[in-house]
Amino acid sequence: MLEGEELLLEQVVLITGSTRGIGRSMAIQMAKEGALIAVNGTNANDVKAVVDDIKTRGGQAIGICESVASIVGAERIVNKTIENFGKLDILINNAGITRDQLLVKMSDQSWKEVLDVHLTGTFACTRAAVQHLKSRGEGGCIINLTSTAGLIGTVGQVNYSAAKAGILGITFTLAEELKRYDIRVNAIAPAALTDMTKPVIERIQRRCKEENKEFPDYWKIGSPEDVANLATLLASNSSTVTGKVFSVNGSKIGIWEKPLHTELSIEEFKKIVSY
């Protein structure tokens, strides 16, 4: 076994989109903590490389080459995990893609592809996993990867922002729906330099320079390993938190709250909207 604190000893963890970046780091970190890992991706060579890496380090892992973009594919990923290990304890919905364009230039296909992977994939994997977790009756943990794009929006990412906002809705809803089964549901909005986030960060850097603005602290980001460490803590049985959204930026962890509701008189409202 890899050297670690064994926070996830004998726990079966399925991580979608775990062949690189944050997903890969989570797979390696959780294997280090004693978890049995189901590595998922759409490229067989990439999947095998991560599985081999984990095994070389002394961990246990299987590979599942399948896309979460279809409901059938997502369900197959969950079912193969259960068939191989006999159970599933922790699901991490991490698979993601970007197809960035301004709204008027965005194609139907770019819109659909992003929502299929992020939103449909999260829905379908979670539904299949919850059916198993409920039947076992031993609780469980679901971690959804969202983004500040879903919390506050990002120019040029209307598809990605919509999908990630939808994942927040899934997280909040299922945390309430599943707490009676002792199934915890949380979300992480990571800030980490990966192949997928690098173009976004570079675009923000250029815009800040052009507009003579300070580069936002949020985007002064950490590593995929920072995100993996947070996910490991949330996944461990020592954690009881549910229904929360956490951001992680290097050594700093943020907690995002649900939008606050404020009631105003019509006159107060007019002042705010500058009538």
PDB file of C-alpha atoms in Angstrom, residues 175 184-186 240-244:
ATOM      1  CA  ALA A 175     -27.809  16.838   0.172  1.00  0.00           C
ATOM      2  CA  ARG A 184     -23.227  13.154   2.111  1.00  0.00           C
ATOM      3  CA  VAL A 185     -23.211  15.405  -0.962  1.00  0.00           C
ATOM      4  CA  ASN A 186     -20.805  18.327  -1.340  1.00  0.00           C
ATOM      5  CA  THR A 240     -19.969  14.798   8.490  1.00  0.00           C
ATOM      6  CA  VAL A 241     -20.522  17.921   6.399  1.00  0.00           C
ATOM      7  CA  THR A 242     -23.098  17.880   3.608  1.00  0.00           C
ATOM      8  CA  GLY A 243     -24.720  20.391   1.272  1.00  0.00           C
ATOM      9  CA  LYS A 244     -21.707  22.701   1.154  1.00  0.00           C
TER      10      LYS A 244
END
